XYZ file of C-alpha atoms in Angstrom:
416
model
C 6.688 -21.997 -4.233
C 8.121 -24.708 -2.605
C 6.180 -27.124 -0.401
C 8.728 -26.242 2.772
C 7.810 -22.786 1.887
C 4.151 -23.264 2.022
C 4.194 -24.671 4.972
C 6.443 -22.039 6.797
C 3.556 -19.756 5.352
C 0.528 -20.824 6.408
C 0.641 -20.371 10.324
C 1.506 -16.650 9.048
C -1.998 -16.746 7.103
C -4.028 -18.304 9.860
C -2.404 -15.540 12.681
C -3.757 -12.587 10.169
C -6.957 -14.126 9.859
C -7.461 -14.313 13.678
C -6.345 -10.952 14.256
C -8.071 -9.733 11.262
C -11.408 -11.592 12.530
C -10.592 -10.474 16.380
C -10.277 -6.738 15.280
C -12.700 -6.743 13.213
C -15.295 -7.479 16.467
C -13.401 -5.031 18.641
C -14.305 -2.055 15.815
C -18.111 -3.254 15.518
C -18.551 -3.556 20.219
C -17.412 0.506 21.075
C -19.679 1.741 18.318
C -22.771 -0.575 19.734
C -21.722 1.629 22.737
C -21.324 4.807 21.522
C -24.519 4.441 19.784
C -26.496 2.947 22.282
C -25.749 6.434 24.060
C -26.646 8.524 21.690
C -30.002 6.886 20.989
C -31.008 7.568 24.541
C -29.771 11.562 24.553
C -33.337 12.678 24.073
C -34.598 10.715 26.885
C -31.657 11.815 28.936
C -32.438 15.513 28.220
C -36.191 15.249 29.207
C -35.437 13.688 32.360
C -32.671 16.078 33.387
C -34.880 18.613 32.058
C -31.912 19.693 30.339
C -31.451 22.777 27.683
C -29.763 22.605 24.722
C -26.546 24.081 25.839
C -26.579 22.241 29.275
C -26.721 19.226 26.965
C -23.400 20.447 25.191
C -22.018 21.128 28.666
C -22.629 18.022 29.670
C -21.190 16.214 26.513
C -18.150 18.000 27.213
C -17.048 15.190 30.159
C -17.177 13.048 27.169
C -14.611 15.251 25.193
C -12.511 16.092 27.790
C -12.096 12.327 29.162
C -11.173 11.521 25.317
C -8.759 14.398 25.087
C -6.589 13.292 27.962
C -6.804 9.484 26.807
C -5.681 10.216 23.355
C -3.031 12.623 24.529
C -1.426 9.805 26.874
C -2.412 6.794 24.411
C 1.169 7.062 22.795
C 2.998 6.259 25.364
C 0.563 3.780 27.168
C 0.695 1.426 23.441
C 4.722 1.910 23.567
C 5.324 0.502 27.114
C 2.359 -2.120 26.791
C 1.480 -3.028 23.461
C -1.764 -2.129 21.210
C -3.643 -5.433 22.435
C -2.735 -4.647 26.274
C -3.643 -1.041 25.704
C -7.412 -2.152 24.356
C -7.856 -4.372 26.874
C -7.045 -2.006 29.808
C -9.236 0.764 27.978
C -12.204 -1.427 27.494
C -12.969 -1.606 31.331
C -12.378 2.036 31.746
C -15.264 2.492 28.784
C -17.800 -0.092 30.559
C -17.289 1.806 33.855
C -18.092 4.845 32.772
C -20.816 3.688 30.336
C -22.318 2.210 33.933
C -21.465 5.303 35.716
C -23.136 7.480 33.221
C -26.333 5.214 33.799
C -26.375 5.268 37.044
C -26.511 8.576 36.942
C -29.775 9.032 35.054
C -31.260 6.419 37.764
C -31.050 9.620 39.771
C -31.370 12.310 37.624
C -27.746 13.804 38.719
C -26.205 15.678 35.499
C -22.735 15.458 37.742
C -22.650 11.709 37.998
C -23.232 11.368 34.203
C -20.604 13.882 33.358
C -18.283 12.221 35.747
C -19.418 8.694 33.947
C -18.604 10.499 30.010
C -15.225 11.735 31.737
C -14.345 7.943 32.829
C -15.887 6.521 29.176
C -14.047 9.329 27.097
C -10.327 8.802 28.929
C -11.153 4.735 27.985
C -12.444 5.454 24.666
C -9.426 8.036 23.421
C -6.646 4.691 24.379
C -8.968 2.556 22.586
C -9.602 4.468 19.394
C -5.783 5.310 18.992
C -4.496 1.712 20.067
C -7.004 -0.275 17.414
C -6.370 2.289 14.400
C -2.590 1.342 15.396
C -3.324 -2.885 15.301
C -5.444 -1.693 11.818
C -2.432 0.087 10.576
C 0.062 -2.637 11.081
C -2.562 -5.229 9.686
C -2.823 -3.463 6.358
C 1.135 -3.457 6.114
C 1.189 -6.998 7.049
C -1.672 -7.840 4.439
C -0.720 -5.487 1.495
C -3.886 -3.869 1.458
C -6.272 -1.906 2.201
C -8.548 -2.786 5.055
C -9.056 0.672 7.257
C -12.121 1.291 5.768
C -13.601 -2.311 6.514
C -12.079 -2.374 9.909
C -14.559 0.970 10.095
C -17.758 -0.412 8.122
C -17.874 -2.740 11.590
C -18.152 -0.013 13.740
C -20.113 1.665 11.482
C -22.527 -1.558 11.991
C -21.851 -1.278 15.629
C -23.483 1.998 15.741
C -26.375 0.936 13.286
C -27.312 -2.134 15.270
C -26.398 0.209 18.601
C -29.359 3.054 17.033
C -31.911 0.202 16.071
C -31.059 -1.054 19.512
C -31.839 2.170 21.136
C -34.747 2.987 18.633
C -36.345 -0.582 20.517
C -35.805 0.387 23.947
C -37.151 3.841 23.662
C -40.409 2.234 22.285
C -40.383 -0.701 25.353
C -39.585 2.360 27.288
C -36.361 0.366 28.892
C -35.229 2.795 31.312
C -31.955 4.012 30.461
C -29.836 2.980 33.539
C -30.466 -0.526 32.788
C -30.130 -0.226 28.656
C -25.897 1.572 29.273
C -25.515 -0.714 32.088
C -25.846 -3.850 29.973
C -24.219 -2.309 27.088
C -20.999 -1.512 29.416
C -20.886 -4.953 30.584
C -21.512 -6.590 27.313
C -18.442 -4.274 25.555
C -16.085 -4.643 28.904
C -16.341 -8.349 28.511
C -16.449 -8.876 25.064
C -13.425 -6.477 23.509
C -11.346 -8.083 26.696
C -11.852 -11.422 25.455
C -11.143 -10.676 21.507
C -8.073 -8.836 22.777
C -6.695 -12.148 23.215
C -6.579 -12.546 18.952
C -4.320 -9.902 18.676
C -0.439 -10.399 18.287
C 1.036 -8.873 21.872
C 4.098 -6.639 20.711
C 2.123 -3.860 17.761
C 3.027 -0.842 19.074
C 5.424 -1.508 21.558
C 7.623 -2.987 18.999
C 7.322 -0.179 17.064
C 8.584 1.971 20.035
C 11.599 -0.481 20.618
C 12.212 -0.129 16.808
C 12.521 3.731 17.280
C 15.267 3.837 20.246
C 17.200 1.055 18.157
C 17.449 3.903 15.230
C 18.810 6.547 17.693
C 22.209 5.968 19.325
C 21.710 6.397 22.939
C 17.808 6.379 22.829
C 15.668 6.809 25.523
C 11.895 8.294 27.082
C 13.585 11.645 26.196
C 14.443 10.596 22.956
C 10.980 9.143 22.256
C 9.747 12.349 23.512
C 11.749 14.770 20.680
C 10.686 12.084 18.084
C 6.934 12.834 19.157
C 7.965 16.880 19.288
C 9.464 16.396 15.760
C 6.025 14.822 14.094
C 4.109 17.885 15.587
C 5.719 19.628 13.246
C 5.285 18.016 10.188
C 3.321 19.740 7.846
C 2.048 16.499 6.640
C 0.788 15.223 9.859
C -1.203 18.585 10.289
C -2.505 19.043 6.572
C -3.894 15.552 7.452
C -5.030 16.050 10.818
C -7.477 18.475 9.171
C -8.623 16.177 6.819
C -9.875 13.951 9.357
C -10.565 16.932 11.395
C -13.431 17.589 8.840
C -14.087 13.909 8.845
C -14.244 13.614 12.602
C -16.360 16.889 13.627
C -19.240 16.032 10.745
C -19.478 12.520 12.129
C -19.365 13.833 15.477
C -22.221 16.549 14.954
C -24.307 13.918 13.341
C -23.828 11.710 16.142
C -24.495 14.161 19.021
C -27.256 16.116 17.227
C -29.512 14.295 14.145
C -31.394 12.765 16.788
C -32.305 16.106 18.467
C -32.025 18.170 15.740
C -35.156 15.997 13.917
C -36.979 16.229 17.494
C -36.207 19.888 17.851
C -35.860 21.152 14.358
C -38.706 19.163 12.290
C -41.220 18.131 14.922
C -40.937 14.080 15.220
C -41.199 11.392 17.853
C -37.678 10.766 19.517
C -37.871 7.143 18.016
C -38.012 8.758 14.540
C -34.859 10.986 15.312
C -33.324 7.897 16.693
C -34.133 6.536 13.285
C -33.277 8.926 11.142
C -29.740 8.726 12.619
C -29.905 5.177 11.754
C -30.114 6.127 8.019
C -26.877 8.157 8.655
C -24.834 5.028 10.280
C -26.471 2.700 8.071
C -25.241 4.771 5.055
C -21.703 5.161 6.282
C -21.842 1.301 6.630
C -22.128 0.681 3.351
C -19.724 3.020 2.203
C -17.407 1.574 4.177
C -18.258 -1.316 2.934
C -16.656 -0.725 -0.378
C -14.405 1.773 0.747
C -11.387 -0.639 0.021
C -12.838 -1.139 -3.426
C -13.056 2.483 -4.072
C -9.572 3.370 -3.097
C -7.984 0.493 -4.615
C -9.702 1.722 -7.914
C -9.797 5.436 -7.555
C -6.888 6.314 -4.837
C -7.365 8.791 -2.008
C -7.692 12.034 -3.125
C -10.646 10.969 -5.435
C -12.384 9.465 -2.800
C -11.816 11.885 -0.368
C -12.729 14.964 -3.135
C -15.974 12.799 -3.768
C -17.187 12.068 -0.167
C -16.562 15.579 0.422
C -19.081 16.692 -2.537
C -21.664 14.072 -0.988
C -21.332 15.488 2.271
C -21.946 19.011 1.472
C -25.012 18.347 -0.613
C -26.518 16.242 2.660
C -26.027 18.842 5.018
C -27.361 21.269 2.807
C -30.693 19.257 2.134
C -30.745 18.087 6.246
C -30.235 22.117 7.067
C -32.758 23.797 4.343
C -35.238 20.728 3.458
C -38.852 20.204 4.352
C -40.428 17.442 5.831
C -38.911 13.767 7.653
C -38.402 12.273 3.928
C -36.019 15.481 3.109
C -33.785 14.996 6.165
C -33.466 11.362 5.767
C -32.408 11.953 2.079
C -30.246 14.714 3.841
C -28.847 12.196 6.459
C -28.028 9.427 3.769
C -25.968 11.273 1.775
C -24.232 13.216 4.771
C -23.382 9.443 6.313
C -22.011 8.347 2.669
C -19.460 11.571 2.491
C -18.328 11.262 5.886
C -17.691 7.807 5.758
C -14.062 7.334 4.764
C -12.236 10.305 5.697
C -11.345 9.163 9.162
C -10.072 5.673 8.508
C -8.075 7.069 4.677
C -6.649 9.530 7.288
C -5.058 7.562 9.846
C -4.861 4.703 7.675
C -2.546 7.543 5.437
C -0.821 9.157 8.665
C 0.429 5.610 9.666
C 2.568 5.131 5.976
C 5.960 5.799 7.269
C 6.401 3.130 9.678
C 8.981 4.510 12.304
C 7.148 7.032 14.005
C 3.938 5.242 12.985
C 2.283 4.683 16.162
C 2.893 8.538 17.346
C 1.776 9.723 13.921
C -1.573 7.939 14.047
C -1.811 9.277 17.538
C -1.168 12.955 16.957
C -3.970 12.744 13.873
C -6.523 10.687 15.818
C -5.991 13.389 18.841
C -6.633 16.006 16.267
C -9.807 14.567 14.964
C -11.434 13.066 17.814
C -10.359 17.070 19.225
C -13.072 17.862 16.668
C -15.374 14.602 17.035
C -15.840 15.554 20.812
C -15.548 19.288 21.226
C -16.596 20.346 18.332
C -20.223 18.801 18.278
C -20.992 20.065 22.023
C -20.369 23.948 21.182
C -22.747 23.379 18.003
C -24.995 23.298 21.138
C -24.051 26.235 22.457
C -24.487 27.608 19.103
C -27.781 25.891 18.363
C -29.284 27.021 21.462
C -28.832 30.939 19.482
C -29.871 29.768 16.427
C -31.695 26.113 15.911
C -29.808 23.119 15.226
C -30.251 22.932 11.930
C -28.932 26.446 11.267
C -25.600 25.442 13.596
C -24.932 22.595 10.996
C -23.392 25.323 8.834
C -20.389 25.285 10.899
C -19.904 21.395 10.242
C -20.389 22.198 6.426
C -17.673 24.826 6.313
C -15.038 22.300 7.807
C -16.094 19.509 5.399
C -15.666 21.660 2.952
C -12.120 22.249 4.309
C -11.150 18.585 4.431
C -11.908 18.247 0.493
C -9.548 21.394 -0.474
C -6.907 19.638 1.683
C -7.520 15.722 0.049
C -4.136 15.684 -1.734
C -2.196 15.663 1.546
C -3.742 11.877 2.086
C -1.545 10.618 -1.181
C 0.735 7.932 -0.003
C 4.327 9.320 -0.052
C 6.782 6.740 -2.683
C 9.064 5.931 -0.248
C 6.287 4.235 1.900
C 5.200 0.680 1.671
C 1.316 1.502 2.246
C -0.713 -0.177 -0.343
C -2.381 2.423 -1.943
C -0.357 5.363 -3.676
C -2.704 7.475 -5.149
């Protein structure tokens, strides 16, 4: 290579490591936040007094809020851009986090609902419009980095549960605990926003109506119709469907399910779920490793097999050491199946951005309504018991692994 050449090269080099390092921070801050909640569910439900299944009601403004931002998150990243799109998400997500706390000030189930609602609508653009910057980073880089881009919120959540392990034992009262959390994510993912290149996304929409003569919002509107009925799309919308509603249920539910279903202190549920993140963490950790040297499918088959054998020692074992064991190897299976998934729905990359969208709406469909009727379920039968339903779907996602193999045509890095 020729010096001229180098040179021309190296701002290229420097830009990806910004917006590798920048994204990398905005991953780790929303699952801090999304953490930090659930630590603090327990507490919630003794102060509302709450059942079960008024918990799983109320979890629903959570769902619901993230079902109508991931349904309008395609269009939002085509008109403004991934790194506008996370930045105008980001203050939707701290004022519902702060809305949400406020509400158990007062005790008022209807103010936190109403705070979830804001937080999910904020947290559906967010998720879909940073899987989209990850997705063009890995075709920019050559390589795989999905499943690192993960591992940091992974850690987010970890350091968000030992967070929320420390202020249920200072007994920090939970308004105060989201309301610093939601300023602390507004302010920071706002900021790092600023690392990102401005046009992912919406030059991938611009891209689109310069391959259709005559293209327009009506255009970009079949295109989206079209990718709904991909086979593809929805073999691997299930996949991360599977992916999605056991990371969901063990978000939503190990904490109470250890309170509920094997007797301990909240701080030790709160714990115990911090085996879970902490073992997806390190799976995603060498998740890029793994696929690199095994492909998808054989990852995918594999963390499927590890997540059916933790459920089934968290649902049937005995005693705090069994469900951690239970929890560790439930957090290492579901580890990678969201990231391989969208990482695998954004290979072709016209239609890229709407792809990713309909896959992440069909996940985070399970993520967020699937875990709150487990407590309409559990409420019938225990929790544990209602973790059979999560099993069945994982169990799903691994039949259907071989969907996630990287077509030839496509310029993804991995092709197995």
């Amino acid at each position: 290579m020729s010096n001229s050449a180098r040179r021309e090269r190296q701002p290229l080099e420097n830009g990806h490591k910004l917006w590798f390092g920048g994204l990398l921070v905005i991953f780790a801050l929303p699952g801090f936040a999304f953490a930090s909640w659930v630590s603090r569910t327990t507490t919630i439900r003794d102060q509302l007094d709450a059942s079960t299944s008024q918990m799983g009601f109320l979890l629903l403004g959570l769902a619901t809020g993230s079902i109508v931002g991931l349904t309008g998150s395609g269009r939002l990243i085509s008109r403004l851009g991934a790194r506008r799109s996370i930045a105008a998400s980001t203050m939707l997500l701290a004022l519902g986090f702060i809305a949400a706390g406020a509400g158990t000030a007062v005790a008022l189930a209807p103010v936190i609902f109403a705070g979830l609602l804001i937080f999910g609508i904020g947290y559906g653009v967010l998720d879909v419009a940073m899987n989209v910057e990850g997705g063009s980073l890995e075709q920019a880089l050559g390589r795989n980095v999905m499943p690192l881009l993960h591992a940091l919120f992974s850690l987010g959540m970890l350091l968000g549960a030992l967070a929320g392990t420390a202020a249920i034992a200072a007994q920090l009262p939970v308004s105060i605990h989201l309301a610093a959390v939601g300023l602390a994510l507004g302010g920071g993912v706002y900021a790092l926003s600023r690392c990102l290149p401005p046009a992912t996304g919406r030059e991938a929409a611009e891209e689109r109506e310069a391959d259709v003569p005559g293209a327009s919002r009506a255009s970009g509107a079949r295109l989206s119709a079209k990718i709904w009925r991909e086979p593809r799309v929805w073999m691997i919308g299930l996949i991360v469907l599977g992916a999605a509603f056991s990371e969901g249920a063990a978000s939503d539910w190990i904490p109470l399910a250890m309170v509920d279903g094997y007797g301990v202190e909240a701080a030790t549920g709160s714990l115990v779920y911090g085996f879970f993140v902490g073992a997806m963490l390190v799976a995603r950790l060498a998740g890029g490793y793994m696929l690199d040297r095994f492909g998808r499918v054989a990852v995918l088959r594999g963390c499927a097999a590890l997540s059916v054998a933790g459920l089934l020692v968290f649902i049937f074992g005995s005693g705090t050491a069994a469900a951690a064991t239970g929890a560790v190897l439930w957090g290492l299976g579901a580890s990678v199946g969201f990231p391989v998934g969208l990482s695998a729905a954004g290979d072709e990359p016209r239609g890229a951005a709407a792809r990713v969208s309909a896959v992440a709406m069909i996940g985070y469909f399970a993520f967020l309504v699937g875990p709150p009727s487990l407590g309409l379920l559990g409420e019938q039968i225990g929790l544990r018991r209602a973790m059979l339903v999560v099993l069945a779907m994982v169990l799903l996602a691994g039949l259907l692994s071989h969907a996630a193999r990287k077509p030839r045509r496509s310029g993804a890095p991995e092709g197995r």
